[in-house]
Amino acid sequence: MMTYEEALKKIESLLRFGSKPGLDRVQKLLSLLGNPQDKLKFIHVAGTNGKGSTCALVASVLKKSQYKTGLFISPFVTDFCERMQINGEMIGHEELSALVEKIFPLVEQMAANGEIITEFELITALAMEWFAQEQCDVVVLEVGLGGRLDATNVISTPLVSVITSISLDHTAILGDTLAKIAYEKCGIIKDNGVTVCYPGQNPEALAVIRSTAEERKNRLVIADTDSVEVLSMNISGTGLEYRGLLVSLPFIGEHQIKNAVTALAVIEELKKMGYHIADHSIEAGFSSASFPARMEVLSADPLIVLDGAHNPDGTAALAGAVKKYLGNKKIIAIAGMLADKDVSGAVGNFTGLFSRVFTLAPNSPRALDAKALAEKFQSIGANAEPTENADAALAKALSLLNADSALLICGSLYLAGDIRPRVLELLHTK
C-alpha cells in the first residue's frame, strides 16, 4: 500500500502545465476510469476573485439541506487534502493514497504513449473518481485556472455555471485585457444551461459574459445586491437580511457581501430545479461556512488577521476591509508574495496602511525574494524589513504587538498555508 507521502510525491512529480493546453489528456484519463464525472451533477465556478468564498457558501448550504455535497477547491492552505471534501470533511490520507495507487499506473501508461498528464489534471481525475465512488448528490467545482481549457471543464452542462468577479490576473496565460480573461472564464458556460454572474462586474467583462450566455442559450442571472440589506459589519462577520431571513455571514468585507449575493442567486436557481433548500438551511449554511486565510481572525487578543489576497484586485479589497475594521489600530504586517504576480500593483494598494512590514519569501519556487519585496514596500513609503523565514518574521512582529495594534499576515496563500499552523500553535502554547 502506497503511503500518503509517496502519494503526494507522485502527484508533485508531474508538470504544472502541459506542453500544449487542451482537455484531450484529462478526457482520455477520465475515459480510462469509466468517466466518473458523467455520474455527477455540478455547480461550476470560475472567476478571478471570490471563487473560494462563493463555493464555501453554496456547499455549506447544500450540506445543511442534507445533500451529500462534494467540494473541489484550489489551492489548499495547510493540507493538500483540503482540495477535495465531502460535507466539509476532507478526503482521508489513506483514501487519497489508494486513489493515487489506482490511477497513477494509467498516467504512466499514457506517458509511455507520449500523452503527459499534468499535476492539476491528475488532481481533477482523483477528485472526480472519489466523488463518484462516494455517490455525491452535488459537487461544487472550483476552476483551477481560467476556465475554457481548465481540467475541470471536462464536465457536461452543469446545474449552474457561476462567474465571480473578473479582474487582471495570470495575464501571461489568460490574456492581457479583461475581455480576453472573461472569454477564458466564460469557457465553462455550456449549451442550454443557467449562468449566475457576480453583481457589479466590470462592463468590459460583463459584455463578454452576456454574449457568451446568449450564444450558448443560457439564462443569465445577474446576482442582485438589492436582495440583501446589510444589518451589521464588524471584524467577526456581516449580518444580512435576505428576503426576511436573518443571515450571518462569517466573512468580512464589502466584496464578501457580493460573493454572498452570488451564492444566494445560485441557491435560488437550485430551488427552481426542485432542490429542497429550506430557509433554516440557508441561515445555518451561511453561519457555519468557513474559508481559511480570507480576512480570517486567528486571534482576537492580540488581534491577528490572515489573508491570502495575492493580486491587485484582492489587495484592494483587503486594504478596504483593513481601513473599515481596523482603522483605529496601528497595523504591523508580515508579507510574502510570488514573483509572477503584479507585485507593484498589489503592494501599491497598501500605501499608508502599515506602520511596519516584515517581508519573507513564501515556500514556493515562484516566491519573490524577501529583500526585493521589502524594496517594493519601501517604494510606497513603508518601513519594511526583509526577514529570513516565517519564524523570524513572527518573532519580530509579535514583539511589537500590543492592545493598540493588530498584525496582518498577507500576500500569498503559500505564505498563509505555511504560517497559519505556526500562529495557531504559538497562541495555543501561550
Tab-separated table of C-alpha atoms in Angstrom:
chain	number	residue	atom	x	y	z
A	1	MET	CA	0.000	0.000	0.000
A	2	MET	CA	1.321	3.416	-1.004
A	3	THR	CA	1.901	5.828	1.903
A	4	TYR	CA	0.414	9.342	1.910
A	5	GLU	CA	3.905	10.867	1.498
A	6	GLU	CA	4.552	8.610	-1.518
A	7	ALA	CA	1.169	9.585	-2.996
A	8	LEU	CA	1.958	13.304	-2.690
A	9	LYS	CA	5.392	12.735	-4.280
A	10	LYS	CA	3.710	11.015	-7.246
A	11	ILE	CA	1.276	13.925	-7.682
A	12	GLU	CA	4.038	16.534	-7.338
A	13	SER	CA	6.285	14.668	-9.789
A	14	LEU	CA	4.056	15.795	-12.655
A	15	LEU	CA	4.431	19.007	-14.635
A	16	ARG	CA	2.486	22.057	-13.521
A	17	PHE	CA	1.418	22.934	-17.083
A	18	GLY	CA	1.077	20.742	-20.152
A	19	SER	CA	3.259	21.102	-23.222
A	20	LYS	CA	0.116	22.222	-25.009
A	21	PRO	CA	-3.122	23.485	-23.471
A	22	GLY	CA	-6.276	21.453	-24.001
A	23	LEU	CA	-8.693	18.960	-22.476
A	24	ASP	CA	-7.730	15.915	-24.562
A	25	ARG	CA	-5.350	14.431	-21.991
A	26	VAL	CA	-7.659	14.699	-18.979
A	27	GLN	CA	-10.604	13.430	-21.064
A	28	LYS	CA	-8.531	10.374	-22.025
A	29	LEU	CA	-7.519	9.723	-18.397
A	30	LEU	CA	-11.130	10.022	-17.213
A	31	SER	CA	-12.342	7.734	-20.019
A	32	LEU	CA	-9.841	5.094	-18.784
A	33	LEU	CA	-11.567	5.434	-15.397
A	34	GLY	CA	-15.030	4.990	-16.916
A	35	ASN	CA	-15.861	8.744	-16.996
A	36	PRO	CA	-16.753	9.203	-13.309
A	37	GLN	CA	-17.653	12.873	-13.986
A	38	ASP	CA	-20.676	11.739	-16.026
A	39	LYS	CA	-22.235	10.236	-12.885
A	40	LEU	CA	-22.196	13.587	-11.066
A	41	LYS	CA	-24.066	16.899	-11.012
A	42	PHE	CA	-22.040	20.106	-10.701
A	43	ILE	CA	-22.090	23.756	-9.812
A	44	HIS	CA	-19.082	25.043	-11.780
A	45	VAL	CA	-17.414	28.240	-10.526
A	46	ALA	CA	-14.909	30.407	-12.440
A	47	GLY	CA	-13.624	33.947	-11.848
A	48	THR	CA	-10.571	35.859	-10.655
A	49	ASN	CA	-11.583	36.603	-7.067
A	50	GLY	CA	-14.380	35.309	-4.858
A	51	LYS	CA	-14.482	31.733	-6.185
A	52	GLY	CA	-13.493	30.188	-2.862
A	53	SER	CA	-15.971	32.165	-0.726
A	54	THR	CA	-18.826	31.523	-3.170
A	55	CYS	CA	-18.027	27.791	-3.302
A	56	ALA	CA	-17.782	27.560	0.507
A	57	LEU	CA	-21.189	29.229	0.993
A	58	VAL	CA	-23.048	27.169	-1.636
A	59	ALA	CA	-21.507	23.885	-0.422
A	60	SER	CA	-22.328	24.689	3.217
A	61	VAL	CA	-25.996	25.427	2.414
A	62	LEU	CA	-26.319	22.211	0.363
A	63	LYS	CA	-24.780	20.205	3.200
A	64	LYS	CA	-27.252	21.733	5.685
A	65	SER	CA	-30.020	20.798	3.205
A	66	GLN	CA	-28.999	17.128	3.628
A	67	TYR	CA	-27.428	16.752	0.188
A	68	LYS	CA	-24.195	14.783	0.033
A	69	THR	CA	-22.024	17.644	-1.207
A	70	GLY	CA	-18.608	17.421	-2.802
A	71	LEU	CA	-16.336	20.473	-2.837
A	72	PHE	CA	-13.287	20.815	-5.088
A	73	ILE	CA	-11.082	23.854	-4.437
A	74	SER	CA	-7.573	25.076	-5.143
A	75	PRO	CA	-5.095	25.817	-3.884
A	76	PHE	CA	-5.106	24.352	-0.388
A	77	VAL	CA	-3.955	26.332	2.644
A	78	THR	CA	-2.331	23.833	5.024
A	79	ASP	CA	-3.172	20.270	3.917
A	80	PHE	CA	-3.305	19.001	0.326
A	81	CYS	CA	-6.466	17.037	1.155
A	82	GLU	CA	-8.411	20.294	1.636
A	83	ARG	CA	-8.688	20.329	-2.159
A	84	MET	CA	-11.404	17.666	-2.147
A	85	GLN	CA	-14.059	17.479	0.554
A	86	ILE	CA	-17.436	15.863	1.132
A	87	ASN	CA	-19.829	17.548	3.561
A	88	GLY	CA	-16.979	19.661	4.908
A	89	GLU	CA	-14.689	16.676	5.607
A	90	MET	CA	-11.546	16.466	3.516
A	91	ILE	CA	-10.509	13.195	1.900
A	92	GLY	CA	-8.531	10.975	4.298
A	93	HIS	CA	-4.811	10.474	3.700
A	94	GLU	CA	-5.315	6.719	3.207
A	95	GLU	CA	-8.203	7.258	0.784
A	96	LEU	CA	-6.091	9.649	-1.281
A	97	SER	CA	-3.183	7.174	-1.307
A	98	ALA	CA	-5.463	4.367	-2.509
A	99	LEU	CA	-6.794	6.564	-5.318
A	100	VAL	CA	-3.278	7.558	-6.436
A	101	GLU	CA	-2.261	3.885	-6.361
A	102	LYS	CA	-5.236	3.087	-8.611
A	103	ILE	CA	-4.904	5.987	-11.060
A	104	PHE	CA	-1.142	6.634	-11.361
A	105	PRO	CA	-0.466	3.493	-13.464
A	106	LEU	CA	-2.890	4.948	-16.044
A	107	VAL	CA	-0.879	8.195	-16.009
A	108	GLU	CA	2.294	6.167	-16.638
A	109	GLN	CA	0.551	4.185	-19.384
A	110	MET	CA	-0.420	7.439	-21.111
A	111	ALA	CA	3.106	8.857	-20.653
A	112	ALA	CA	4.513	5.799	-22.459
A	113	ASN	CA	2.365	6.885	-25.434
A	114	GLY	CA	3.658	10.456	-25.233
A	115	GLU	CA	0.497	11.786	-23.506
A	116	ILE	CA	1.806	13.705	-20.495
A	117	ILE	CA	-0.746	14.324	-17.735
A	118	THR	CA	-0.192	17.470	-15.629
A	119	GLU	CA	-0.407	17.730	-11.857
A	120	PHE	CA	-3.781	19.517	-11.907
A	121	GLU	CA	-5.225	17.071	-14.454
A	122	LEU	CA	-4.372	14.177	-12.127
A	123	ILE	CA	-5.819	16.006	-9.086
A	124	THR	CA	-9.036	16.672	-11.040
A	125	ALA	CA	-9.272	12.986	-12.025
A	126	LEU	CA	-8.655	11.878	-8.415
A	127	ALA	CA	-11.449	14.143	-7.210
A	128	MET	CA	-13.931	13.034	-9.901
A	129	GLU	CA	-13.253	9.369	-9.094
A	130	TRP	CA	-13.665	9.941	-5.336
A	131	PHE	CA	-16.868	11.993	-5.660
A	132	ALA	CA	-18.363	9.336	-7.972
A	133	GLN	CA	-17.301	6.462	-5.687
A	134	GLU	CA	-18.916	8.255	-2.746
A	135	GLN	CA	-22.058	8.979	-4.814
A	136	CYS	CA	-22.231	12.706	-4.130
A	137	ASP	CA	-25.570	14.364	-4.883
A	138	VAL	CA	-23.929	17.629	-5.996
A	139	VAL	CA	-20.309	18.735	-6.456
A	140	VAL	CA	-19.310	22.390	-6.105
A	141	LEU	CA	-16.403	22.582	-8.539
A	142	GLU	CA	-13.924	25.456	-8.490
A	143	VAL	CA	-11.921	26.109	-11.644
A	144	GLY	CA	-8.131	25.899	-11.208
A	145	LEU	CA	-7.042	28.496	-13.786
A	146	GLY	CA	-9.112	30.267	-16.436
A	147	GLY	CA	-11.996	28.048	-17.432
A	148	ARG	CA	-12.115	27.163	-21.120
A	149	LEU	CA	-9.025	24.922	-21.045
A	150	ASP	CA	-9.063	24.143	-17.324
A	151	ALA	CA	-9.115	20.423	-16.476
A	152	THR	CA	-12.405	20.859	-14.579
A	153	ASN	CA	-14.081	21.830	-17.869
A	154	VAL	CA	-14.398	18.176	-18.913
A	155	ILE	CA	-17.882	18.118	-17.380
A	156	SER	CA	-21.073	18.405	-19.449
A	157	THR	CA	-23.624	21.187	-18.775
A	158	PRO	CA	-23.635	21.839	-15.007
A	159	LEU	CA	-26.706	22.660	-12.909
A	160	VAL	CA	-25.361	26.221	-12.716
A	161	SER	CA	-22.268	27.924	-14.166
A	162	VAL	CA	-21.044	30.733	-11.904
A	163	ILE	CA	-18.826	33.643	-12.936
A	164	THR	CA	-17.426	35.531	-9.935
A	165	SER	CA	-15.517	38.855	-10.023
A	166	ILE	CA	-13.206	39.138	-13.031
A	167	SER	CA	-10.008	41.210	-12.986
A	168	LEU	CA	-6.500	41.060	-14.458
A	169	ASP	CA	-4.527	38.050	-13.160
A	170	HIS	CA	-2.453	35.299	-14.819
A	171	THR	CA	-2.211	37.670	-17.805
A	172	ALA	CA	0.661	35.677	-19.382
A	173	ILE	CA	-1.656	32.659	-19.688
A	174	LEU	CA	-5.160	34.109	-19.921
A	175	GLY	CA	-4.624	37.360	-21.835
A	176	ASP	CA	-3.849	40.981	-21.073
A	177	THR	CA	-7.337	42.518	-21.242
A	178	LEU	CA	-10.485	41.963	-19.190
A	179	ALA	CA	-12.325	40.871	-22.343
A	180	LYS	CA	-9.716	38.169	-23.081
A	181	ILE	CA	-9.752	36.946	-19.467
A	182	ALA	CA	-13.577	36.949	-19.403
A	183	TYR	CA	-13.560	34.891	-22.627
A	184	GLU	CA	-11.406	32.239	-20.915
A	185	LYS	CA	-13.580	32.229	-17.748
A	186	CYS	CA	-16.773	32.010	-19.832
A	187	GLY	CA	-15.449	28.802	-21.385
A	188	ILE	CA	-17.278	26.985	-18.570
A	189	ILE	CA	-20.675	28.152	-19.907
A	190	LYS	CA	-22.162	25.109	-21.674
A	191	ASP	CA	-25.145	24.846	-24.031
A	192	ASN	CA	-28.665	25.233	-22.621
A	193	GLY	CA	-27.634	25.900	-19.026
A	194	VAL	CA	-28.054	28.596	-16.389
A	195	THR	CA	-25.306	31.127	-15.624
A	196	VAL	CA	-25.147	33.207	-12.447
A	197	CYS	CA	-22.928	36.291	-12.537
A	198	TYR	CA	-21.391	38.299	-9.680
A	199	PRO	CA	-23.011	41.737	-9.203
A	200	GLY	CA	-21.057	44.861	-10.158
A	201	GLN	CA	-18.959	43.065	-12.755
A	202	ASN	CA	-16.704	45.313	-14.851
A	203	PRO	CA	-18.673	46.366	-18.006
A	204	GLU	CA	-15.965	45.015	-20.348
A	205	ALA	CA	-16.139	41.587	-18.692
A	206	LEU	CA	-19.942	41.693	-18.420
A	207	ALA	CA	-20.315	42.283	-22.166
A	208	VAL	CA	-18.401	39.039	-22.834
A	209	ILE	CA	-20.441	37.141	-20.207
A	210	ARG	CA	-23.707	38.369	-21.787
A	211	SER	CA	-22.710	37.471	-25.341
A	212	THR	CA	-21.387	34.022	-24.319
A	213	ALA	CA	-24.560	33.214	-22.354
A	214	GLU	CA	-26.673	34.269	-25.344
A	215	GLU	CA	-24.564	32.281	-27.801
A	216	ARG	CA	-24.809	29.128	-25.640
A	217	LYS	CA	-28.539	29.620	-24.975
A	218	ASN	CA	-28.034	30.117	-21.229
A	219	ARG	CA	-30.404	32.030	-18.995
A	220	LEU	CA	-28.163	34.692	-17.439
A	221	VAL	CA	-28.903	35.684	-13.849
A	222	ILE	CA	-27.002	38.706	-12.555
A	223	ALA	CA	-26.974	38.495	-8.761
A	224	ASP	CA	-28.737	41.481	-7.237
A	225	THR	CA	-27.301	43.317	-4.224
A	226	ASP	CA	-30.764	44.860	-3.668
A	227	SER	CA	-31.891	41.406	-2.480
A	228	VAL	CA	-29.896	41.865	0.742
A	229	GLU	CA	-29.761	44.546	3.388
A	230	VAL	CA	-26.628	44.895	5.480
A	231	LEU	CA	-27.569	44.995	9.178
A	232	SER	CA	-24.134	44.906	10.792
A	233	MET	CA	-20.449	44.693	9.831
A	234	ASN	CA	-17.553	44.110	12.168
A	235	ILE	CA	-14.309	42.159	12.402
A	236	SER	CA	-16.161	38.921	13.225
A	237	GLY	CA	-18.565	38.979	10.278
A	238	THR	CA	-21.512	40.557	8.487
A	239	GLY	CA	-25.202	40.424	9.407
A	240	LEU	CA	-27.545	40.408	6.399
A	241	GLU	CA	-31.286	40.352	5.837
A	242	TYR	CA	-32.241	38.365	2.761
A	243	ARG	CA	-35.925	38.238	1.853
A	244	GLY	CA	-36.950	38.265	5.501
A	245	LEU	CA	-34.175	35.852	6.579
A	246	LEU	CA	-31.534	36.994	9.054
A	247	VAL	CA	-28.296	35.630	7.656
A	248	SER	CA	-24.979	35.722	9.491
A	249	LEU	CA	-22.009	35.764	7.112
A	250	PRO	CA	-18.735	34.819	8.847
A	251	PHE	CA	-16.672	36.572	6.140
A	252	ILE	CA	-15.921	40.289	6.218
A	253	GLY	CA	-15.523	42.999	3.618
A	254	GLU	CA	-17.806	44.668	1.056
A	255	HIS	CA	-16.695	42.177	-1.615
A	256	GLN	CA	-17.881	39.287	0.556
A	257	ILE	CA	-21.418	40.705	0.534
A	258	LYS	CA	-21.316	40.484	-3.275
A	259	ASN	CA	-19.970	36.911	-3.052
A	260	ALA	CA	-22.809	36.084	-0.630
A	261	VAL	CA	-25.396	37.546	-3.022
A	262	THR	CA	-23.874	35.453	-5.837
A	263	ALA	CA	-24.157	32.303	-3.681
A	264	LEU	CA	-27.782	33.169	-2.801
A	265	ALA	CA	-28.611	33.573	-6.508
A	266	VAL	CA	-27.148	30.086	-7.173
A	267	ILE	CA	-29.273	28.651	-4.332
A	268	GLU	CA	-32.432	30.276	-5.777
A	269	GLU	CA	-31.702	28.625	-9.145
A	270	LEU	CA	-31.269	25.217	-7.482
A	271	LYS	CA	-34.608	25.664	-5.684
A	272	LYS	CA	-36.272	26.322	-9.060
A	273	MET	CA	-34.820	22.993	-10.256
A	274	GLY	CA	-36.528	21.171	-7.398
A	275	TYR	CA	-33.757	21.078	-4.806
A	276	HIS	CA	-35.261	21.281	-1.321
A	277	ILE	CA	-33.413	24.102	0.422
A	278	ALA	CA	-35.282	25.458	3.428
A	279	ASP	CA	-34.774	28.941	4.874
A	280	HIS	CA	-33.226	27.485	8.036
A	281	SER	CA	-30.685	25.595	5.860
A	282	ILE	CA	-29.621	28.877	4.235
A	283	GLU	CA	-29.216	30.504	7.659
A	284	ALA	CA	-27.337	27.510	9.106
A	285	GLY	CA	-25.237	27.053	5.958
A	286	PHE	CA	-24.089	30.655	5.914
A	287	SER	CA	-23.279	30.897	9.615
A	288	SER	CA	-21.241	27.656	9.581
A	289	ALA	CA	-19.341	28.299	6.319
A	290	SER	CA	-15.601	28.516	6.777
A	291	PHE	CA	-12.863	29.686	4.486
A	292	PRO	CA	-9.387	29.901	5.983
A	293	ALA	CA	-6.995	32.723	5.073
A	294	ARG	CA	-9.626	35.198	3.845
A	295	MET	CA	-9.631	38.034	6.402
A	296	GLU	CA	-9.536	35.225	8.950
A	297	VAL	CA	-9.234	36.317	12.568
A	298	LEU	CA	-6.712	33.875	14.086
A	299	SER	CA	-6.741	35.664	17.433
A	300	ALA	CA	-8.841	38.470	18.945
A	301	ASP	CA	-6.335	39.300	21.689
A	302	PRO	CA	-3.744	40.029	20.398
A	303	LEU	CA	-5.560	40.784	17.126
A	304	ILE	CA	-4.034	38.684	14.335
A	305	VAL	CA	-5.667	38.547	10.887
A	306	LEU	CA	-4.639	36.289	7.986
A	307	ASP	CA	-5.467	36.908	4.325
A	308	GLY	CA	-4.271	35.229	1.132
A	309	ALA	CA	-5.077	38.077	-1.298
A	310	HIS	CA	-2.342	37.992	-3.935
A	311	ASN	CA	-3.338	40.248	-6.844
A	312	PRO	CA	-4.218	43.979	-7.089
A	313	ASP	CA	-7.974	43.344	-7.026
A	314	GLY	CA	-7.607	41.155	-3.932
A	315	THR	CA	-5.307	43.541	-2.067
A	316	ALA	CA	-7.611	46.487	-2.900
A	317	ALA	CA	-10.478	44.617	-1.217
A	318	LEU	CA	-8.203	43.699	1.686
A	319	ALA	CA	-6.977	47.302	2.129
A	320	GLY	CA	-10.593	48.489	2.159
A	321	ALA	CA	-11.520	45.927	4.825
A	322	VAL	CA	-8.478	46.855	6.954
A	323	LYS	CA	-9.402	50.560	6.853
A	324	LYS	CA	-13.015	49.771	7.715
A	325	TYR	CA	-12.494	47.262	10.545
A	326	LEU	CA	-9.009	48.012	11.853
A	327	GLY	CA	-8.870	51.756	11.170
A	328	ASN	CA	-8.258	52.632	14.816
A	329	LYS	CA	-5.304	50.208	15.112
A	330	LYS	CA	-1.651	50.545	14.188
A	331	ILE	CA	-1.083	47.805	11.592
A	332	ILE	CA	2.029	45.646	11.649
A	333	ALA	CA	2.276	43.394	8.582
A	334	ILE	CA	4.039	40.200	7.575
A	335	ALA	CA	4.032	39.922	3.786
A	336	GLY	CA	5.244	37.411	1.231
A	337	MET	CA	4.390	37.291	-2.480
A	338	LEU	CA	5.049	35.298	-5.638
A	339	ALA	CA	7.254	36.860	-8.312
A	340	ASP	CA	4.830	36.021	-11.156
A	341	LYS	CA	2.099	38.281	-9.726
A	342	ASP	CA	1.623	42.024	-10.300
A	343	VAL	CA	3.558	42.763	-7.103
A	344	SER	CA	3.808	46.531	-7.641
A	345	GLY	CA	0.065	46.815	-8.217
A	346	ALA	CA	-0.752	44.607	-5.232
A	347	VAL	CA	1.656	46.428	-2.881
A	348	GLY	CA	0.530	49.873	-4.094
A	349	ASN	CA	-2.916	49.301	-2.558
A	350	PHE	CA	-1.305	49.216	0.908
A	351	THR	CA	0.095	52.765	0.672
A	352	GLY	CA	-0.073	54.498	4.063
A	353	LEU	CA	-1.608	51.462	5.768
A	354	PHE	CA	1.231	49.748	7.663
A	355	SER	CA	3.425	51.102	10.476
A	356	ARG	CA	5.928	48.227	9.974
A	357	VAL	CA	6.277	45.468	7.392
A	358	PHE	CA	8.341	42.292	7.725
A	359	THR	CA	8.812	40.541	4.391
A	360	LEU	CA	9.757	36.942	3.643
A	361	ALA	CA	9.833	34.588	0.660
A	362	PRO	CA	6.850	32.187	0.687
A	363	ASN	CA	7.562	28.465	0.440
A	364	SER	CA	7.278	28.227	-3.363
A	365	PRO	CA	9.740	28.074	-6.271
A	366	ARG	CA	7.859	31.113	-7.640
A	367	ALA	CA	8.484	33.180	-4.480
A	368	LEU	CA	9.704	36.758	-4.673
A	369	ASP	CA	12.874	37.300	-2.652
A	370	ALA	CA	12.244	38.967	0.760
A	371	LYS	CA	14.647	41.828	0.014
A	372	ALA	CA	13.009	42.599	-3.341
A	373	LEU	CA	9.564	42.660	-1.684
A	374	ALA	CA	10.851	44.911	1.122
A	375	GLU	CA	12.074	47.320	-1.565
A	376	LYS	CA	8.600	47.350	-3.154
A	377	PHE	CA	7.092	48.318	0.209
A	378	GLN	CA	9.833	50.916	0.794
A	379	SER	CA	8.954	52.470	-2.577
A	380	ILE	CA	5.445	53.247	-1.220
A	381	GLY	CA	6.967	54.788	1.923
A	382	ALA	CA	6.530	51.806	4.257
A	383	ASN	CA	9.045	50.935	6.980
A	384	ALA	CA	9.853	47.470	5.582
A	385	GLU	CA	12.478	44.948	6.629
A	386	PRO	CA	13.293	41.597	4.989
A	387	THR	CA	13.425	38.518	7.259
A	388	GLU	CA	14.892	35.046	6.746
A	389	ASN	CA	11.766	32.969	7.321
A	390	ALA	CA	8.293	32.800	8.885
A	391	ASP	CA	9.602	32.196	12.413
A	392	ALA	CA	11.880	35.251	12.271
A	393	ALA	CA	9.092	37.439	10.849
A	394	LEU	CA	6.633	36.254	13.517
A	395	ALA	CA	9.108	36.839	16.352
A	396	LYS	CA	9.755	40.425	15.215
A	397	ALA	CA	6.108	41.242	14.540
A	398	LEU	CA	4.750	39.733	17.765
A	399	SER	CA	7.319	41.623	19.839
A	400	LEU	CA	5.738	44.897	18.599
A	401	LEU	CA	2.116	43.832	19.097
A	402	ASN	CA	0.053	45.469	21.853
A	403	ALA	CA	-3.551	46.477	22.613
A	404	ASP	CA	-3.379	49.417	20.180
A	405	SER	CA	-2.066	47.406	17.243
A	406	ALA	CA	-3.010	44.480	15.009
A	407	LEU	CA	-0.949	42.019	12.979
A	408	LEU	CA	-1.971	41.398	9.362
A	409	ILE	CA	-0.342	38.464	7.548
A	410	CYS	CA	-0.898	38.752	3.790
A	411	GLY	CA	0.296	38.438	0.200
A	412	SER	CA	0.054	34.780	-0.782
A	413	LEU	CA	-1.838	31.588	0.017
A	414	TYR	CA	1.539	29.812	0.115
A	415	LEU	CA	2.575	32.130	2.939
A	416	ALA	CA	-0.819	31.663	4.635
A	417	GLY	CA	-0.521	27.876	4.491
A	418	ASP	CA	2.951	27.897	5.981
A	419	ILE	CA	2.359	30.454	8.721
A	420	ARG	CA	-1.228	29.641	9.823
A	421	PRO	CA	-0.394	26.473	11.817
A	422	ARG	CA	2.629	28.223	13.387
A	423	VAL	CA	0.485	31.113	14.632
A	424	LEU	CA	-2.206	28.777	15.982
A	425	GLU	CA	0.445	26.690	17.740
A	426	LEU	CA	2.090	29.789	19.241
A	427	LEU	CA	-1.262	31.034	20.523
A	428	HIS	CA	-2.104	27.598	21.911
A	429	THR	CA	1.164	27.325	23.826
A	430	LYS	CA	0.913	30.833	25.321
